[in-house]
PDB file of C-alpha atoms in Angstrom:
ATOM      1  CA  UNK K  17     -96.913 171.508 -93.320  1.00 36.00           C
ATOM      2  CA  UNK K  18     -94.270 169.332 -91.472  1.00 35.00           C
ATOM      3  CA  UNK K  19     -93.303 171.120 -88.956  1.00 34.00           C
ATOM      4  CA  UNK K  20     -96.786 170.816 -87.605  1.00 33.00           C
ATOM      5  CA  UNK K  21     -96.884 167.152 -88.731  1.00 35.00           C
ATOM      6  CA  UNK K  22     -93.786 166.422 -86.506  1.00 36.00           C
ATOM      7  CA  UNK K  23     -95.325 168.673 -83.355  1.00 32.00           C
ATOM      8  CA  UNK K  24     -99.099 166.794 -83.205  1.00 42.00           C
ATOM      9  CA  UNK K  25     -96.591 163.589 -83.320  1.00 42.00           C
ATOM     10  CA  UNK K  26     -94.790 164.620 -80.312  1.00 49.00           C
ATOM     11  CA  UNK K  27     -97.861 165.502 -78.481  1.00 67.00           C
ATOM     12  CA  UNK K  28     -99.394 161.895 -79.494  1.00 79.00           C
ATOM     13  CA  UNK K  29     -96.711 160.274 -78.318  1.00 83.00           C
ATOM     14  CA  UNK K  30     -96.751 162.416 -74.960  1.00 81.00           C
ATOM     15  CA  UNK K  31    -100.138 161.334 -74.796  1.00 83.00           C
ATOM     16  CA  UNK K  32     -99.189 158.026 -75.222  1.00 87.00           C
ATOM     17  CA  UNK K  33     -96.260 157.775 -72.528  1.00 91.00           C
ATOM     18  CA  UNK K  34     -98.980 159.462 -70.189  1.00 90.00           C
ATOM     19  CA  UNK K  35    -101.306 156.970 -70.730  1.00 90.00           C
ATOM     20  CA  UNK K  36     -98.674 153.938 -69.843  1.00 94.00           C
ATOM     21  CA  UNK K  37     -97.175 155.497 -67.120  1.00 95.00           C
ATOM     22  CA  UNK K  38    -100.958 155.472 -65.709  1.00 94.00           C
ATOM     23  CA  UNK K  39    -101.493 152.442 -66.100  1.00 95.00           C
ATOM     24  CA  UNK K  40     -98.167 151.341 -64.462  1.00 97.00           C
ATOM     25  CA  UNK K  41     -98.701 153.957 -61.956  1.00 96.00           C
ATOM     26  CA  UNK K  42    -102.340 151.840 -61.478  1.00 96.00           C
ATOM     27  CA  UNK K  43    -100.988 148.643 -61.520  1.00 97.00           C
ATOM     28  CA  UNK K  44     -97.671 149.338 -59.012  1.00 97.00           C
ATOM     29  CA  UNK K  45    -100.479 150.823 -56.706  1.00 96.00           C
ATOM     30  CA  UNK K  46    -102.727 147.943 -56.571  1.00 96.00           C
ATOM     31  CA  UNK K  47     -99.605 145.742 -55.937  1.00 97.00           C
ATOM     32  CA  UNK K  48     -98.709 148.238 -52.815  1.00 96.00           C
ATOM     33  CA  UNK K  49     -95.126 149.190 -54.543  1.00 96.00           C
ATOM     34  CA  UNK K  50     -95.928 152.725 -53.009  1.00 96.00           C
ATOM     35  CA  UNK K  51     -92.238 153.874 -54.439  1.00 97.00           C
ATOM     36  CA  UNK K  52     -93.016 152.773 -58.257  1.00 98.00           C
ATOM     37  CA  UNK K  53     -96.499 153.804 -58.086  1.00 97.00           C
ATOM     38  CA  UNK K  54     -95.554 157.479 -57.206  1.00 97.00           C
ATOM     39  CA  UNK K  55     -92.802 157.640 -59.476  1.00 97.00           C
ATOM     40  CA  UNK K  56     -95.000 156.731 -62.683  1.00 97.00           C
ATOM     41  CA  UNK K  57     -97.776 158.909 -61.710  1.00 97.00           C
ATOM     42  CA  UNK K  58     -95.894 161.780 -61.746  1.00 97.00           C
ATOM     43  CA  UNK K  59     -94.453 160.935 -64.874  1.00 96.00           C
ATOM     44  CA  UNK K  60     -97.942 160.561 -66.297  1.00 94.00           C
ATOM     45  CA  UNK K  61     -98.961 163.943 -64.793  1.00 93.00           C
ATOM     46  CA  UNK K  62     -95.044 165.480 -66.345  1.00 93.00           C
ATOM     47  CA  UNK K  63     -95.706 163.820 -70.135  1.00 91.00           C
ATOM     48  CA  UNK K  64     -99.885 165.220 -69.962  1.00 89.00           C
ATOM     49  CA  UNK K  65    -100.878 167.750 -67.187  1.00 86.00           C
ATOM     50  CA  UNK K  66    -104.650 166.913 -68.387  1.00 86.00           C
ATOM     51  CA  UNK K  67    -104.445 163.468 -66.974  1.00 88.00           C
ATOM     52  CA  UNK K  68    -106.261 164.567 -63.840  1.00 90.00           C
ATOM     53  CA  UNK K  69    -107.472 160.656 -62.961  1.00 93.00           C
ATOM     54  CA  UNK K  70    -103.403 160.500 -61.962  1.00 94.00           C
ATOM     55  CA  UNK K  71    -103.600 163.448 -59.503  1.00 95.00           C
ATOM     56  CA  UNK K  72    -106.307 161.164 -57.734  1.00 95.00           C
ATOM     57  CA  UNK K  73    -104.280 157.897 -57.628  1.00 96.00           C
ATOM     58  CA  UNK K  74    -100.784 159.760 -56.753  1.00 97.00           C
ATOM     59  CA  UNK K  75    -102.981 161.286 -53.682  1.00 96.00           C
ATOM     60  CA  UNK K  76    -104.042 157.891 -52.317  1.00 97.00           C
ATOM     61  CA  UNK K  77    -100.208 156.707 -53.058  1.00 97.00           C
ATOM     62  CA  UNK K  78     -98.506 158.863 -51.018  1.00 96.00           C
ATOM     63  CA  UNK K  79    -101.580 159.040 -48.129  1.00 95.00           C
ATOM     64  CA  UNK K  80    -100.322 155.139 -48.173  1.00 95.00           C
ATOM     65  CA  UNK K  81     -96.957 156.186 -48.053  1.00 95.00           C
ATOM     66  CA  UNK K  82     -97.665 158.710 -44.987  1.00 92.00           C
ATOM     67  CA  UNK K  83     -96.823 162.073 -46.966  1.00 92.00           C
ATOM     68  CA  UNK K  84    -100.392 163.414 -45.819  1.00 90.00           C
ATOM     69  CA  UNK K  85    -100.082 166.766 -46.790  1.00 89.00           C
ATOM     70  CA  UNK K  86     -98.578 166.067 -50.521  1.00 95.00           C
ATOM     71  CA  UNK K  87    -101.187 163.392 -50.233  1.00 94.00           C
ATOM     72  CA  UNK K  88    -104.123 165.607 -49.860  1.00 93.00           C
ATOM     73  CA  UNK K  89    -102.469 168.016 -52.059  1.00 94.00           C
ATOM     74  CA  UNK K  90    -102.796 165.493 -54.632  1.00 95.00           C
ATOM     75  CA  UNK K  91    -106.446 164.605 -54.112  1.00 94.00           C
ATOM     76  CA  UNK K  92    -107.336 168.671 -54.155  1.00 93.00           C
ATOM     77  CA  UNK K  93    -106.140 169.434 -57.030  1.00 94.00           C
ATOM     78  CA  UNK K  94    -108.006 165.877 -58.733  1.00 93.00           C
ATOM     79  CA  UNK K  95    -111.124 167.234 -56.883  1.00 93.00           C
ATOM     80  CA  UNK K  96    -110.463 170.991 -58.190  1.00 91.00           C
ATOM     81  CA  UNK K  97    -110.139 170.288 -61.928  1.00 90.00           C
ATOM     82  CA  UNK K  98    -113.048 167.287 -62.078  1.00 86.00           C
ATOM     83  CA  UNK K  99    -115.653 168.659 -59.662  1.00 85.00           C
ATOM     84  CA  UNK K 100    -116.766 167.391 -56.617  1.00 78.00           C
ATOM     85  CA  UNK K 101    -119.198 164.672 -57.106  1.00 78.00           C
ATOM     86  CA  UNK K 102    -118.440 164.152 -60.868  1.00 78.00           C
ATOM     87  CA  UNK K 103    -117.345 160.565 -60.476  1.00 84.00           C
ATOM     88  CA  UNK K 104    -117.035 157.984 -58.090  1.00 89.00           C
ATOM     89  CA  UNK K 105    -113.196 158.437 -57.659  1.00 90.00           C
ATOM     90  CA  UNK K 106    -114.091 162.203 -57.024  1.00 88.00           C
ATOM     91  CA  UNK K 107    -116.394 160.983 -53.975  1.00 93.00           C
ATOM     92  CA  UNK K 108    -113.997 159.054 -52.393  1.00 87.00           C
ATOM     93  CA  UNK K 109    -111.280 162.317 -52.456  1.00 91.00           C
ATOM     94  CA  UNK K 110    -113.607 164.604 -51.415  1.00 86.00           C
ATOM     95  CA  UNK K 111    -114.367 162.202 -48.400  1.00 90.00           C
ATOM     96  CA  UNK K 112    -110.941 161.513 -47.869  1.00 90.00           C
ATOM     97  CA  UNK K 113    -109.749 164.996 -47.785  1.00 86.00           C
ATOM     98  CA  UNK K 114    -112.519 165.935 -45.229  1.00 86.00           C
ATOM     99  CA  UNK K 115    -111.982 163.208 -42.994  1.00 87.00           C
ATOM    100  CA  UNK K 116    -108.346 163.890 -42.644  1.00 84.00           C
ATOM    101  CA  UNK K 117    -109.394 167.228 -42.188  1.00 80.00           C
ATOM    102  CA  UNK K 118    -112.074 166.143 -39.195  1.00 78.00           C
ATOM    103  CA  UNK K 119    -108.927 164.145 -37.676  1.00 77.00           C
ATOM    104  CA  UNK K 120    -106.905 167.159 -37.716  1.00 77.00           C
ATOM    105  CA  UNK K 121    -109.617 169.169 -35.986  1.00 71.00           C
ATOM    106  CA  UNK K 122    -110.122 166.365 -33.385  1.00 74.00           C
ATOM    107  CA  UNK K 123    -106.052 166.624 -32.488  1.00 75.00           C
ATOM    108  CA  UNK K 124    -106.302 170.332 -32.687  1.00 69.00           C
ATOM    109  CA  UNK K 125    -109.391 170.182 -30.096  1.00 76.00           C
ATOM    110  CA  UNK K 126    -108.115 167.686 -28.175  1.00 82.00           C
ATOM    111  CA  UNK K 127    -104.673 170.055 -27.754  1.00 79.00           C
ATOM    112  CA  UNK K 128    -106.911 172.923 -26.869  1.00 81.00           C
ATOM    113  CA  UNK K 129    -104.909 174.290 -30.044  1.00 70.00           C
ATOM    114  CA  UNK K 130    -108.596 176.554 -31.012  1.00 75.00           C
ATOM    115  CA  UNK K 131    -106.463 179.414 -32.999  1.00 79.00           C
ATOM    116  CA  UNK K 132    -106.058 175.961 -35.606  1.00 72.00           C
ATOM    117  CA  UNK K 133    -108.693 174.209 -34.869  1.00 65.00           C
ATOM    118  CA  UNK K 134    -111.327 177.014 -35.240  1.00 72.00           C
ATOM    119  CA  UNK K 135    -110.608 177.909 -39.220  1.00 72.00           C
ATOM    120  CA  UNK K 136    -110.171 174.313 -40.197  1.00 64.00           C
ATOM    121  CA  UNK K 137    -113.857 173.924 -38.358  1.00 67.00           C
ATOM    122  CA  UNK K 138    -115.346 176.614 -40.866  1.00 70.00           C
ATOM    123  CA  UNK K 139    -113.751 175.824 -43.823  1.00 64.00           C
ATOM    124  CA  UNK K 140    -116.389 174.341 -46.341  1.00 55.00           C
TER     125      UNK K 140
END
Protein backbone atom coordinates (compact mmCIF):
# COMPACT_ATOMS: atom_id res chain seq x y z
CA UNK A 1 0.00 0.00 0.00
CA UNK A 2 1.48 3.56 -0.54
CA UNK A 3 0.31 5.35 1.89
CA UNK A 4 2.29 3.18 4.22
CA UNK A 5 5.20 3.18 1.72
CA UNK A 6 5.35 7.05 1.94
CA UNK A 7 4.90 6.98 6.09
CA UNK A 8 8.01 4.24 6.87
CA UNK A 9 9.84 6.86 4.35
CA UNK A 10 9.18 9.73 6.50
CA UNK A 11 10.11 7.95 9.58
CA UNK A 12 13.54 6.79 7.77
CA UNK A 13 14.31 9.94 6.92
CA UNK A 14 13.46 11.25 10.58
CA UNK A 15 15.73 8.69 11.58
CA UNK A 16 18.14 9.86 9.38
CA UNK A 17 18.08 13.75 10.26
CA UNK A 18 18.33 12.38 13.97
CA UNK A 19 21.22 10.60 13.35
CA UNK A 20 23.16 13.81 11.66
CA UNK A 21 22.05 16.19 13.94
CA UNK A 22 23.92 13.75 16.57
CA UNK A 23 26.66 13.65 15.11
CA UNK A 24 26.87 17.48 14.61
CA UNK A 25 25.54 17.85 18.00
CA UNK A 26 28.90 15.43 18.89
CA UNK A 27 31.18 17.12 16.89
CA UNK A 28 30.09 21.07 17.89
CA UNK A 29 30.54 19.64 21.51
CA UNK A 30 33.95 18.34 21.23
CA UNK A 31 34.90 21.68 19.51
CA UNK A 32 33.32 23.60 22.77
CA UNK A 33 30.62 25.53 20.39
CA UNK A 34 28.28 25.02 23.51
CA UNK A 35 25.46 27.16 21.41
CA UNK A 36 25.56 24.74 18.17
CA UNK A 37 26.02 21.72 20.16
CA UNK A 38 22.71 22.31 22.13
CA UNK A 39 20.85 23.41 19.29
CA UNK A 40 21.50 20.08 17.18
CA UNK A 41 20.93 17.86 20.04
CA UNK A 42 17.69 18.90 20.55
CA UNK A 43 16.95 18.65 17.09
CA UNK A 44 18.15 15.06 17.17
CA UNK A 45 16.03 14.37 20.29
CA UNK A 46 12.74 16.58 18.18
CA UNK A 47 13.30 14.36 14.66
CA UNK A 48 13.69 10.70 17.09
CA UNK A 49 12.68 10.85 20.84
CA UNK A 50 14.47 7.22 21.00
CA UNK A 51 17.84 8.74 20.51
CA UNK A 52 18.50 8.64 24.24
CA UNK A 53 22.65 8.79 23.68
CA UNK A 54 21.56 12.74 22.79
CA UNK A 55 19.80 13.31 26.16
CA UNK A 56 23.35 12.37 27.63
CA UNK A 57 25.48 14.71 25.45
CA UNK A 58 22.81 17.75 25.59
CA UNK A 59 23.22 17.22 29.61
CA UNK A 60 27.01 17.65 29.61
CA UNK A 61 26.38 20.69 26.96
CA UNK A 62 24.47 22.78 28.88
CA UNK A 63 26.34 21.67 32.50
CA UNK A 64 29.28 23.40 30.22
CA UNK A 65 27.14 26.09 29.44
CA UNK A 66 26.12 26.63 33.31
CA UNK A 67 22.26 25.70 32.89
CA UNK A 68 22.76 23.07 35.83
CA UNK A 69 19.42 22.22 36.42
CA UNK A 70 18.34 21.68 32.52
CA UNK A 71 21.75 20.13 32.60
CA UNK A 72 21.02 17.46 35.05
CA UNK A 73 17.62 17.28 33.71
CA UNK A 74 19.18 16.13 30.65
CA UNK A 75 21.48 13.50 32.12
CA UNK A 76 18.24 12.00 34.26
CA UNK A 77 16.25 11.38 31.82
CA UNK A 78 19.55 9.58 29.61
CA UNK A 79 20.09 7.68 32.94
CA UNK A 80 16.16 6.88 33.31
CA UNK A 81 15.52 5.35 29.87
CA UNK A 82 19.20 3.38 29.57
CA UNK A 83 19.70 2.20 33.15
CA UNK A 84 22.15 3.07 35.47
CA UNK A 85 25.30 1.27 34.83
CA UNK A 86 24.33 0.05 31.28
CA UNK A 87 27.18 1.82 29.56
CA UNK A 88 30.05 3.77 30.19
CA UNK A 89 28.34 7.13 29.21
CA UNK A 90 25.57 6.03 31.76
CA UNK A 91 28.43 5.90 34.58
CA UNK A 92 29.70 9.07 34.03
CA UNK A 93 25.80 10.72 34.35
CA UNK A 94 24.98 8.90 37.14
CA UNK A 95 28.28 10.25 38.78
CA UNK A 96 27.76 13.52 37.53
CA UNK A 97 24.29 13.93 38.68
CA UNK A 98 25.28 12.76 42.25
CA UNK A 99 28.14 14.86 42.61
CA UNK A 100 26.29 17.96 41.75
CA UNK A 101 23.89 16.72 44.02
CA UNK A 102 26.76 16.21 47.00
CA UNK A 103 27.79 19.99 46.08
CA UNK A 104 24.37 21.12 46.59
CA UNK A 105 24.15 19.38 49.95
CA UNK A 106 27.59 20.81 50.98
CA UNK A 107 26.10 24.63 50.20
CA UNK A 108 22.89 23.65 51.79
CA UNK A 109 24.96 22.43 55.03
CA UNK A 110 27.25 24.94 54.95
CA UNK A 111 24.01 27.61 54.97
CA UNK A 112 22.61 25.68 57.85
CA UNK A 113 19.70 25.47 55.12
CA UNK A 114 18.80 21.48 56.83
CA UNK A 115 14.90 21.72 55.66
CA UNK A 116 16.98 21.34 51.87
CA UNK A 117 19.73 19.83 52.73
CA UNK A 118 18.14 16.93 54.73
CA UNK A 119 15.89 15.31 51.66
CA UNK A 120 18.58 15.82 49.09
CA UNK A 121 20.86 13.75 51.86
CA UNK A 122 18.30 10.73 51.65
CA UNK A 123 17.50 10.68 48.29
CA UNK A 124 19.03 7.44 46.66
Amino acid sequence: NGCFTGLRWRNDQATLAAVEALSAGQAAFQAKDLPKAITELEKALSFNPELFIAHYYLGKALLAKQDTAKGLEQLQLFVDKVGAGSSAEAIDAQRTIEAMRFQKVDALMKEKNWGEAIPLLKKR
